[in-house]
Short mmCIF file of C-alpha atoms and ligand atoms in Angstrom, two decimals:
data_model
loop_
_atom_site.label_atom_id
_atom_site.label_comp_id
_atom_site.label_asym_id
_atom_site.label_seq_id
_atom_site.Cartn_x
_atom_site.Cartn_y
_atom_site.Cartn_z
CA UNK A 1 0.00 0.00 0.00
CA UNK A 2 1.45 3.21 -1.09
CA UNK A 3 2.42 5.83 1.81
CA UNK A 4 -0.49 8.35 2.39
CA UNK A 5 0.33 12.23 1.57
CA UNK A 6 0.38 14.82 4.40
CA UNK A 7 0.64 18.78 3.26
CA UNK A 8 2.48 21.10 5.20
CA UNK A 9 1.34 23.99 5.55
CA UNK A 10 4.47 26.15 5.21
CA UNK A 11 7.28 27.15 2.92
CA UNK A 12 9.43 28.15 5.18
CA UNK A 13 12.56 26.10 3.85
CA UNK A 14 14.38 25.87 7.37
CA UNK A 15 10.57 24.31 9.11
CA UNK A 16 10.58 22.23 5.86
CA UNK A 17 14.13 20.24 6.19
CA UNK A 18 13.71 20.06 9.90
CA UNK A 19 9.82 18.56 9.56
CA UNK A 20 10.72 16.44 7.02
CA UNK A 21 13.64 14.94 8.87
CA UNK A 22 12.34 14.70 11.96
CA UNK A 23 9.19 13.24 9.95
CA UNK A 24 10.67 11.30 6.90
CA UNK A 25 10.04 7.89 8.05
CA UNK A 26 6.61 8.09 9.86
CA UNK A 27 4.57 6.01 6.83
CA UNK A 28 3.36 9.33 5.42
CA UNK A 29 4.70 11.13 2.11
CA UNK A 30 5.52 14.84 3.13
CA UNK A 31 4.90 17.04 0.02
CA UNK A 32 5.00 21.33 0.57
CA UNK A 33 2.54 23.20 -1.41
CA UNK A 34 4.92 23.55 -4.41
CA UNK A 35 5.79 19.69 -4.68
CA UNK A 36 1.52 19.14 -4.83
CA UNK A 37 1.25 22.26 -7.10
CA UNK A 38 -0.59 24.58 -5.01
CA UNK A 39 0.20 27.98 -3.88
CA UNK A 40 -1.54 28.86 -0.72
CA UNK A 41 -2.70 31.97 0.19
CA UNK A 42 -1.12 33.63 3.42
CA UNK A 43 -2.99 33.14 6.27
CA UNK A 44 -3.33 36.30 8.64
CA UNK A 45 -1.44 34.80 11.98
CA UNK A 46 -3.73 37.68 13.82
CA UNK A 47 -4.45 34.53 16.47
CA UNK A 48 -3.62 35.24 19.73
CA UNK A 49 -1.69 31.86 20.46
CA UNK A 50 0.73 29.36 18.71
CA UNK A 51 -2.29 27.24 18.60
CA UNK A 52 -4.85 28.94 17.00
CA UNK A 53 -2.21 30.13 14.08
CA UNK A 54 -1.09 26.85 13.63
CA UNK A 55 -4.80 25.31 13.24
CA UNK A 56 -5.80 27.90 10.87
CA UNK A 57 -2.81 27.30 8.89
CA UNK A 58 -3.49 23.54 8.64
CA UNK A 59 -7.25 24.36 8.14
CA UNK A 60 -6.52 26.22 5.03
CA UNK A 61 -3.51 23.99 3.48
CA UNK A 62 -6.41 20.84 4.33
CA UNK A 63 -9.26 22.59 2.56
CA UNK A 64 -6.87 24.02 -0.50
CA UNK A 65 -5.26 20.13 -0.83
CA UNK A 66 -7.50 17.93 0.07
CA UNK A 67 -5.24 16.17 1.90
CA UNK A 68 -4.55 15.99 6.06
CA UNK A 69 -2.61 18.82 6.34
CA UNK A 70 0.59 19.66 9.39
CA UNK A 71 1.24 23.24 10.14
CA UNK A 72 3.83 24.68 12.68
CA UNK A 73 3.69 27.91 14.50
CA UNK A 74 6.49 28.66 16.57
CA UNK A 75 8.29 31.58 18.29
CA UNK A 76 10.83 32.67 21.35
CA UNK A 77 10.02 34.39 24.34
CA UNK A 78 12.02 36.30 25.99
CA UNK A 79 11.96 37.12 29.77
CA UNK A 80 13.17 40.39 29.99
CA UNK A 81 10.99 41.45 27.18
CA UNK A 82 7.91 40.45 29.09
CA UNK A 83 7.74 37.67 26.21
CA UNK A 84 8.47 38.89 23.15
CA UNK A 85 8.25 38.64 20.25
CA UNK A 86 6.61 35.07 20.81
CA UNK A 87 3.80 34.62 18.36
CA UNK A 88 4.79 37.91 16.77
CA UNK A 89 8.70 36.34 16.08
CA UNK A 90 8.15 36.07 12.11
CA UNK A 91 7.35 40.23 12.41
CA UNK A 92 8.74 41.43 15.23
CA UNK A 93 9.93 45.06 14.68
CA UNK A 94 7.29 45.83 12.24
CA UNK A 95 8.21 46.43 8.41
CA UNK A 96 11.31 47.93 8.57
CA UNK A 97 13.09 44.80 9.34
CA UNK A 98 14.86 43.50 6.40
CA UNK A 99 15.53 39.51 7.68
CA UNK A 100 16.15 37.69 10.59
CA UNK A 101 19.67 39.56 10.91
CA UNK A 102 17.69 42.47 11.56
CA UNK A 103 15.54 40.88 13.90
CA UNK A 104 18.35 39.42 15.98
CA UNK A 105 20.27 42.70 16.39
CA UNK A 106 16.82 44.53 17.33
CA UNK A 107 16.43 41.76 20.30
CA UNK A 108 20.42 42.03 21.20
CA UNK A 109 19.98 46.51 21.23
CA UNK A 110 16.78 45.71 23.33
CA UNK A 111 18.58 43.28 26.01
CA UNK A 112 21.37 45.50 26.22
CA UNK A 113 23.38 45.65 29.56
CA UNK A 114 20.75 42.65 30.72
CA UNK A 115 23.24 40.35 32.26
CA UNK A 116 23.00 36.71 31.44
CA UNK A 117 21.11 35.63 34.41
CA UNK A 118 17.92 37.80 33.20
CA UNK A 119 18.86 37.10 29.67
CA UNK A 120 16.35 34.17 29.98
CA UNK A 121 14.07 32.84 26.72
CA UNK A 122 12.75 29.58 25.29
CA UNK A 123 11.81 28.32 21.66
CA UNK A 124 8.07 27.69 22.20
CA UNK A 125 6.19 25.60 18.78
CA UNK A 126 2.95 24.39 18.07
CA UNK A 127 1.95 21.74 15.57
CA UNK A 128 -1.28 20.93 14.20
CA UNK A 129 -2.69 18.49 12.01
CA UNK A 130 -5.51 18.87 10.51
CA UNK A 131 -7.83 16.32 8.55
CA UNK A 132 -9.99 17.50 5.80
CA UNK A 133 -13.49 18.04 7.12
CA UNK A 134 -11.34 19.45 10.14
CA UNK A 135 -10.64 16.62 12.93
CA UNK A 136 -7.59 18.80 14.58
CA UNK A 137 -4.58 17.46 16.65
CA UNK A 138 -2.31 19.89 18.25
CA UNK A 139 1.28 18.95 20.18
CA UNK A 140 3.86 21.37 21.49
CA UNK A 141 7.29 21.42 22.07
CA UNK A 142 9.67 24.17 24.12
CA UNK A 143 13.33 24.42 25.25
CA UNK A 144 14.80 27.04 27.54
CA UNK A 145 17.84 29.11 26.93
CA UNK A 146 19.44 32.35 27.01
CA UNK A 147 19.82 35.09 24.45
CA UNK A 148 23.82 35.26 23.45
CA UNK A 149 25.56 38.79 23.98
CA UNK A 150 26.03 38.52 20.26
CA UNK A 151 25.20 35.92 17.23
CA UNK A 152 27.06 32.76 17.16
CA UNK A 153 27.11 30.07 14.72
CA UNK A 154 25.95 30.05 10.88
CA UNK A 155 23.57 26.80 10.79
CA UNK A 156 19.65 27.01 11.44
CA UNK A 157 17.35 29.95 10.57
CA UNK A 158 15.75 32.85 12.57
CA UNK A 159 16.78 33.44 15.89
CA UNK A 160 19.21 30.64 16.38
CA UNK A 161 22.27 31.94 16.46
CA UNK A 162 21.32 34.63 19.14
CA UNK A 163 19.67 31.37 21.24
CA UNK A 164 22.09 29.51 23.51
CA UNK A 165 22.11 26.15 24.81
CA UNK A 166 23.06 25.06 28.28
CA UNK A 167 26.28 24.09 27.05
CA UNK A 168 26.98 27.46 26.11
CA UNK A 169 26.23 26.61 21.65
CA UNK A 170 23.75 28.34 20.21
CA UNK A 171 21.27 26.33 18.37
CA UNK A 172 22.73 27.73 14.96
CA UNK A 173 25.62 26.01 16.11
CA UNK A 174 24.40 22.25 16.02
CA UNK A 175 24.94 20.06 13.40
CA UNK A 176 21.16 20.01 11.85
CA UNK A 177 21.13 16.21 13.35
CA UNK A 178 21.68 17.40 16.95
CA UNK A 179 18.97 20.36 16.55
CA UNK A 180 16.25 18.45 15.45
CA UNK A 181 16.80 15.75 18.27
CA UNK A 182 16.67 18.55 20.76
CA UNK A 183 14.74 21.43 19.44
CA UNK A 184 11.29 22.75 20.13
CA UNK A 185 9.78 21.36 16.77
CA UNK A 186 11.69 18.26 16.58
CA UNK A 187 9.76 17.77 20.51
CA UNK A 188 6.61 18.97 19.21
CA UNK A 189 6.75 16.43 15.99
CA UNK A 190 8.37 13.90 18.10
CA UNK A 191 4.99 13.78 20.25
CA UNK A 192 2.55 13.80 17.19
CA UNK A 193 4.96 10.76 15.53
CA UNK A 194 2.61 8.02 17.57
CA UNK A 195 -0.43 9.54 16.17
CA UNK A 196 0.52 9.87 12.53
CA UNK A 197 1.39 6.30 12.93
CA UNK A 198 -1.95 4.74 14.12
CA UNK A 199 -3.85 7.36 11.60
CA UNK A 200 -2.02 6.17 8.72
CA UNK A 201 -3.75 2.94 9.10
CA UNK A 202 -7.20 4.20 8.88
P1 LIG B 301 5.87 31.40 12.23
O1 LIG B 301 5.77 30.11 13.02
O2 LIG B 301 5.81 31.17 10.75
O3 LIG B 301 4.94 32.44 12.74
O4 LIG B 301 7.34 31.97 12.42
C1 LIG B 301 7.99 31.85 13.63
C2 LIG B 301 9.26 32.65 13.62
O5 LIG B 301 9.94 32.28 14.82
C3 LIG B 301 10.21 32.30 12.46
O6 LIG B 301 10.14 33.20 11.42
C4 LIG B 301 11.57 32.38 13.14
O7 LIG B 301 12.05 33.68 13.08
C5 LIG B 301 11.28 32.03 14.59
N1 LIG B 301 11.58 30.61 14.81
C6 LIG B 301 10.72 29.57 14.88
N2 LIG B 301 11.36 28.42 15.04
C7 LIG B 301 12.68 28.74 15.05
C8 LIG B 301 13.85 27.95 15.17
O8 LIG B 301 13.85 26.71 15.23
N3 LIG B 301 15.00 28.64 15.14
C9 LIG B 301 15.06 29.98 15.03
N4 LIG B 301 14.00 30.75 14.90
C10 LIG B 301 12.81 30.14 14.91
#
């Protein structure tokens, strides 16, 4: 029996590698939008959790495919920012941010003089899967940290290299292997991997 096909509900290439490695041998064939031939349209992420955003994103990559559909939303918190950006990280700092570059320096001018005690954050992500008709399974995944005194390492995407481990790395500096065993997402999916399993059958 061939493998069913699950959509993700992203094109974010970083979420893509990491879901489909962390995913890749669950019984399910993982196709993006672009491998199915779809474009999706951009889903306002005006919800005020991970949760909802990630179960309207699935909702909408479901209903456009036709297939169960997996959508991630994900973020970091930091302490000293009461929070922020959490589930505003893909925006934070509005429309004059160029990339995540920008982004991590805005955090680091923010958090300056914070000693590393207060420096405090976590990687917080939400996944959802969602079948067509809308029968909706969420998991989520976090990891604490610090934010560095400056970026450090040139793997990952977003805020990684600004996000340090307990060992002192920052998760830009782990071998893609060694972030996915430990990272927010790779938890997250990780959890759901039981359930994609037993609903492949049905
Ligand atoms: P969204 O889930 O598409 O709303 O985007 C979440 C944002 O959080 C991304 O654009 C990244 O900037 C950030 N983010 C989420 N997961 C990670 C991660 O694993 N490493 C670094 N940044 C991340």
């Amino acid at each position: 029996m061939p493998n069913p096909r699950l959509m993700l509900a992203t094109g974010n290439a970083g979420k893509v590698r990491e879901i489909k490695a962390i995913l890749g041998d669950a019984g399910w064939d993982i196709l993006t939008p672009r491998e199915f031939g779809i474009v999706l349209a951009p889903v306002a992420e005006g919800g005020r959790s991970y949760t909802e955003n990630a179960i309207s994103k699935a909702v909408a990559a479901a209903a456009a495919s036709g297939l169960p559909a997996l959508a991630d939303d994900s973020g970091i918190e930091v302490d000293a920012l009461d929070g922020q950006p959490g589930v505003t990280s893909a925006r934070y700092g509005g429309p004059s941010m160029r990339d995540d570059h920008d982004r991590n320096a805005l955090i680091l001018r923010r958090l300056e003089g914070v000693p590393m005690p207060r420096r405090t954050a976590r990687f917080r992500a939400v996944v959802a899967l969602v079948f067509p008709g809308n029968r909706v399974f969420t998991r989520e995944g976090v990891v604490e940290g610090h934010v560095a005194l400056a970026p450090q390492g040139a793997n990952g995407f977003g805020y990684d290299p600004i996000f340090l481990r307990p060992d002192g790395r920052s998760t830009a500096e782990l071998t893609p292997d060694e972030k996915d065993r430990i990272s927010h997402r790779g938890i997250a999916l990780a959890a759901l991997r039981p359930l994609l399993e037993e609903l492949r059958a049905q």
